[in-house]
């Protein structure tokens, strides 16, 4: 028997609470995107993948009166964690990542705690859902924000393409499943915040991606492999 678990609507008492605010920042020389995510009501904030130009990221938070207490990692490739030591030293924030990425994250930060799949990470009046999306690396995580309805995807999904699956610890079949079944389960109006500025626009919606992105329109795993030029 399969059980379908519906996403639970938020209680009415939260209706008047303003949504999480997401600030997308392009940093460094590899067209990386980092996000600063804040709860306007409480001023609690999180950084996603503080790789480069950490002072600019922290400036965004402090300019809004936010306090960064959480750092979320989509994965630990160097272009996503290069500034992690600087960011944790400046904020004292707790770093959260996939269990497979703990050792690498702990090379640069003292307080690193593992996420679990589906975990609701509290941020002020809101929560952010951790979605395990292996494939690019075994420990890739996407972060879903029910309000405003956004997903931060790191190197899993880009606007118009997807992350590499030809690296040493990549797994094309796992990537296909993550794209089809994990990100495929999110509402079509969800706004996409990718880890790199590789597309025609900095963000898009999952609706646009499902119509236009060959990584998602591939009708089968074999077609996905042809698109990615890897052996099935
Ligand atoms: Zn990567
Ligand atoms: Zn990357």
Coordinates of N, CA, C and O in Angstrom, one line a residue, residues 132-211:
X132 N 16.4 15.9 0.2 CA 17.6 15.2 -0.3 C 17.4 14.9 -1.8 O 16.4 14.3 -2.2
X133 N 18.4 15.4 -2.6 CA 18.3 15.3 -4.0 C 19.7 14.8 -4.6 O 20.4 15.6 -5.2
X134 N 20.1 13.5 -4.3 CA 21.4 13.0 -4.7 C 21.5 13.0 -6.3 O 20.4 12.9 -7.0
X135 N 22.7 12.9 -6.7 CA 22.9 12.8 -8.2 C 24.2 13.5 -8.6 O 25.2 12.9 -9.0
X136 N 24.1 14.9 -8.5 CA 25.3 15.7 -8.8 C 26.4 15.2 -7.8 O 27.6 15.0 -8.1
X137 N 26.1 15.2 -6.5 CA 26.9 14.5 -5.5 C 25.9 13.6 -4.7 O 24.7 13.9 -4.7
X138 N 26.4 12.7 -3.9 CA 25.5 11.9 -3.1 C 24.8 12.7 -2.0 O 23.7 12.3 -1.5
X139 N 25.4 13.8 -1.6 CA 24.8 14.6 -0.5 C 24.2 15.9 -0.9 O 24.2 16.9 -0.1
X140 N 23.6 16.0 -2.1 CA 23.0 17.3 -2.5 C 21.6 17.4 -1.8 O 20.9 16.5 -1.6
X141 N 21.4 18.7 -1.4 CA 20.1 19.0 -0.7 C 19.5 20.2 -1.4 O 20.3 21.2 -1.8
X142 N 18.2 20.2 -1.7 CA 17.5 21.4 -2.1 C 16.7 21.9 -0.9 O 16.3 21.1 -0.1
X143 N 16.4 23.2 -0.9 CA 15.7 23.8 0.2 C 14.4 24.4 -0.3 O 14.5 25.3 -1.2
X144 N 13.3 23.9 0.2 CA 12.0 24.4 -0.2 C 11.4 25.3 0.8 O 11.3 25.0 2.0
X145 N 11.0 26.5 0.3 CA 10.3 27.5 1.2 C 8.9 27.6 0.8 O 8.5 28.2 -0.2
X146 N 8.0 27.0 1.6 CA 6.5 27.0 1.2 C 6.0 28.4 1.1 O 5.2 28.7 0.2
X147 N 6.5 29.3 1.9 CA 6.2 30.7 1.7 C 7.5 31.5 1.6 O 8.3 31.5 2.5
X148 N 7.7 32.2 0.4 CA 6.8 32.5 -0.7 C 6.5 31.4 -1.7 O 5.8 31.7 -2.7
X149 N 7.0 30.2 -1.6 CA 6.9 29.3 -2.7 C 8.1 29.3 -3.6 O 8.1 29.9 -4.7
X150 N 9.3 28.8 -3.0 CA 10.5 28.9 -3.7 C 11.4 27.7 -3.4 O 11.2 27.1 -2.3
X151 N 12.3 27.3 -4.3 CA 13.2 26.2 -4.0 C 14.6 26.7 -4.4 O 14.8 27.2 -5.5
X152 N 15.6 26.4 -3.5 CA 17.0 26.7 -3.7 C 17.6 25.4 -4.1 O 17.6 24.4 -3.3
X153 N 18.2 25.3 -5.3 CA 18.6 24.0 -5.8 C 20.1 23.7 -6.0 O 20.4 22.6 -6.4
X154 N 20.9 24.6 -5.7 CA 22.4 24.4 -5.8 C 22.7 23.9 -7.2 O 22.3 24.6 -8.2
X155 N 23.5 22.8 -7.3 CA 23.9 22.3 -8.6 C 23.0 21.2 -9.1 O 23.4 20.4 -9.9
X156 N 21.8 21.1 -8.5 CA 20.9 20.1 -9.0 C 20.1 20.6 -10.3 O 20.3 20.0 -11.4
X157 N 19.4 21.7 -10.1 CA 18.6 22.2 -11.2 C 19.1 23.7 -11.5 O 19.1 24.5 -10.6
X158 N 19.4 24.0 -12.7 CA 19.7 25.3 -13.2 C 18.5 25.8 -14.0 O 17.7 25.0 -14.5
X159 N 18.5 27.1 -14.3 CA 17.5 27.6 -15.3 C 17.9 27.1 -16.7 O 19.0 27.3 -17.1
X160 N 17.1 26.2 -17.2 CA 17.3 25.7 -18.6 C 18.3 24.5 -18.7 O 18.5 24.0 -19.8
X161 N 18.8 24.0 -17.5 CA 19.7 22.9 -17.6 C 19.8 22.3 -16.2 O 19.0 22.6 -15.3
X162 N 20.8 21.4 -16.0 CA 21.0 20.8 -14.6 C 22.5 20.6 -14.4 O 23.3 20.7 -15.3
X163 N 22.8 20.3 -13.2 CA 24.2 20.1 -12.8 C 24.9 18.9 -13.4 O 24.2 18.0 -13.9
X164 N 26.2 18.9 -13.4 CA 27.0 17.8 -14.0 C 26.7 16.5 -13.2 O 26.5 16.4 -12.0
X165 N 26.6 15.4 -14.1 CA 26.5 14.1 -13.5 C 27.7 13.2 -14.0 O 27.6 12.0 -13.9
X166 N 28.8 13.8 -14.4 CA 29.9 13.1 -14.9 C 31.1 13.1 -13.9 O 32.1 12.5 -14.2
X167 N 30.9 13.7 -12.7 CA 32.0 13.8 -11.7 C 32.2 12.4 -11.1 O 31.3 11.5 -11.2
X168 N 33.3 12.3 -10.3 CA 33.6 11.0 -9.8 C 32.6 10.4 -8.9 O 32.3 9.2 -8.9
X169 N 31.9 11.2 -8.1 CA 30.9 10.6 -7.2 C 29.5 11.0 -7.6 O 28.5 11.0 -6.8
X170 N 29.3 11.3 -8.9 CA 28.0 11.6 -9.4 C 27.3 10.3 -9.8 O 27.9 9.3 -10.0
X171 N 25.9 10.4 -9.9 CA 25.1 9.3 -10.2 C 23.9 9.8 -11.0 O 23.0 10.4 -10.5
X172 N 24.0 9.5 -12.3 CA 23.0 10.0 -13.3 C 21.6 9.5 -12.9 O 20.6 10.2 -13.0
X173 N 21.5 8.2 -12.6 CA 20.2 7.7 -12.3 C 19.6 8.3 -11.0 O 18.4 8.7 -11.0
X174 N 20.4 8.6 -10.0 CA 19.9 9.3 -8.8 C 19.5 10.7 -9.2 O 18.5 11.2 -8.7
X175 N 20.3 11.3 -10.1 CA 19.9 12.7 -10.5 C 18.6 12.7 -11.2 O 17.8 13.6 -10.9
X176 N 18.4 11.8 -12.1 CA 17.1 11.7 -12.8 C 16.0 11.6 -11.8 O 15.0 12.3 -12.0
X177 N 16.1 10.7 -10.9 CA 15.1 10.5 -9.9 C 14.8 11.7 -9.0 O 13.7 12.1 -8.7
X178 N 15.9 12.4 -8.7 CA 15.8 13.7 -7.9 C 15.0 14.7 -8.7 O 14.1 15.4 -8.1
X179 N 15.4 14.9 -9.9 CA 14.7 15.9 -10.8 C 13.2 15.5 -11.0 O 12.3 16.3 -10.9
X180 N 13.0 14.2 -11.3 CA 11.6 13.8 -11.7 C 10.7 13.7 -10.5 O 9.5 14.1 -10.5
X181 N 11.2 13.1 -9.4 CA 10.4 12.7 -8.3 C 10.4 13.6 -7.1 O 9.4 13.7 -6.4
X182 N 11.6 14.2 -6.8 CA 11.6 15.1 -5.7 C 11.2 16.5 -6.1 O 10.2 17.1 -5.6
X183 N 12.0 17.1 -7.0 CA 11.6 18.5 -7.5 C 10.3 18.4 -8.3 O 9.5 19.3 -8.3
X184 N 10.0 17.2 -8.9 CA 8.8 17.0 -9.6 C 7.6 17.0 -8.7 O 6.5 17.2 -9.2
X185 N 7.8 16.9 -7.4 CA 6.6 16.9 -6.5 C 6.3 18.3 -6.0 O 5.3 18.4 -5.3
X186 N 7.0 19.3 -6.4 CA 6.7 20.6 -5.9 C 5.8 21.3 -6.8 O 5.7 21.1 -8.0
X187 N 5.0 22.3 -6.3 CA 4.0 23.0 -7.1 C 4.7 23.7 -8.3 O 5.8 24.2 -8.2
X188 N 3.9 23.8 -9.4 CA 4.5 24.4 -10.6 C 4.8 25.9 -10.5 O 5.7 26.4 -11.2
X189 N 4.1 26.6 -9.6 CA 4.4 28.0 -9.4 C 5.6 28.3 -8.6 O 6.0 29.4 -8.4
X190 N 6.3 27.2 -8.1 CA 7.5 27.4 -7.2 C 8.6 28.1 -8.0 O 8.9 27.8 -9.1
X191 N 9.1 29.2 -7.4 CA 10.2 29.9 -8.0 C 11.6 29.2 -7.8 O 11.8 28.8 -6.6
X192 N 12.3 29.1 -8.8 CA 13.6 28.4 -8.8 C 14.8 29.4 -8.5 O 14.9 30.4 -9.2
X193 N 15.6 29.0 -7.5 CA 16.8 29.7 -7.2 C 18.0 28.8 -7.4 O 18.3 28.0 -6.5
X194 N 18.6 28.8 -8.5 CA 19.7 27.8 -8.8 C 21.0 28.3 -8.2 O 21.2 29.4 -7.8
X195 N 22.0 27.4 -8.2 CA 23.3 27.7 -7.6 C 24.3 28.4 -8.5 O 25.3 28.9 -8.1
X196 N 23.9 28.5 -9.8 CA 24.7 29.2 -10.8 C 23.8 30.0 -11.7 O 22.7 29.6 -12.0
X197 N 24.4 31.1 -12.2 CA 23.7 31.9 -13.2 C 24.0 31.5 -14.6 O 24.7 32.1 -15.4
X198 N 23.5 30.3 -15.0 CA 23.8 29.6 -16.3 C 22.7 29.7 -17.3 O 22.9 29.3 -18.4
X199 N 21.6 30.3 -16.9 CA 20.4 30.3 -17.8 C 20.2 31.7 -18.4 O 20.9 32.6 -18.2
X200 N 19.1 31.8 -19.2 CA 18.7 33.0 -19.8 C 18.2 34.1 -18.8 O 18.3 35.3 -19.0
X201 N 17.8 33.6 -17.6 CA 17.3 34.5 -16.5 C 17.9 34.0 -15.2 O 18.2 32.8 -15.1
X202 N 18.0 34.9 -14.2 CA 18.6 34.4 -12.9 C 17.7 33.4 -12.2 O 18.2 32.6 -11.5
X203 N 16.4 33.6 -12.3 CA 15.4 32.7 -11.7 C 14.4 32.3 -12.7 O 14.3 32.9 -13.8
X204 N 13.6 31.3 -12.4 CA 12.4 31.0 -13.2 C 11.4 30.3 -12.3 O 11.5 30.4 -11.1
X205 N 10.4 29.7 -12.9 CA 9.5 28.9 -12.2 C 9.6 27.4 -12.6 O 10.1 27.1 -13.7
X206 N 9.2 26.5 -11.7 CA 9.2 25.1 -12.1 C 8.3 24.8 -13.3 O 8.6 24.0 -14.1
X207 N 7.2 25.7 -13.4 CA 6.4 25.5 -14.6 C 7.2 25.8 -15.8 O 7.2 25.0 -16.8
X208 N 8.0 26.8 -15.9 CA 8.8 27.1 -17.1 C 9.8 26.0 -17.3 O 10.0 25.6 -18.4
X209 N 10.4 25.6 -16.2 CA 11.4 24.5 -16.4 C 10.8 23.2 -16.9 O 11.4 22.5 -17.8
X210 N 9.6 22.9 -16.5 CA 9.0 21.6 -16.9 C 8.6 21.7 -18.4 O 8.5 20.7 -19.1
X211 N 8.4 22.9 -18.9 CA 8.1 23.1 -20.3 C 9.4 23.2 -21.2 O 9.4 22.8 -22.3

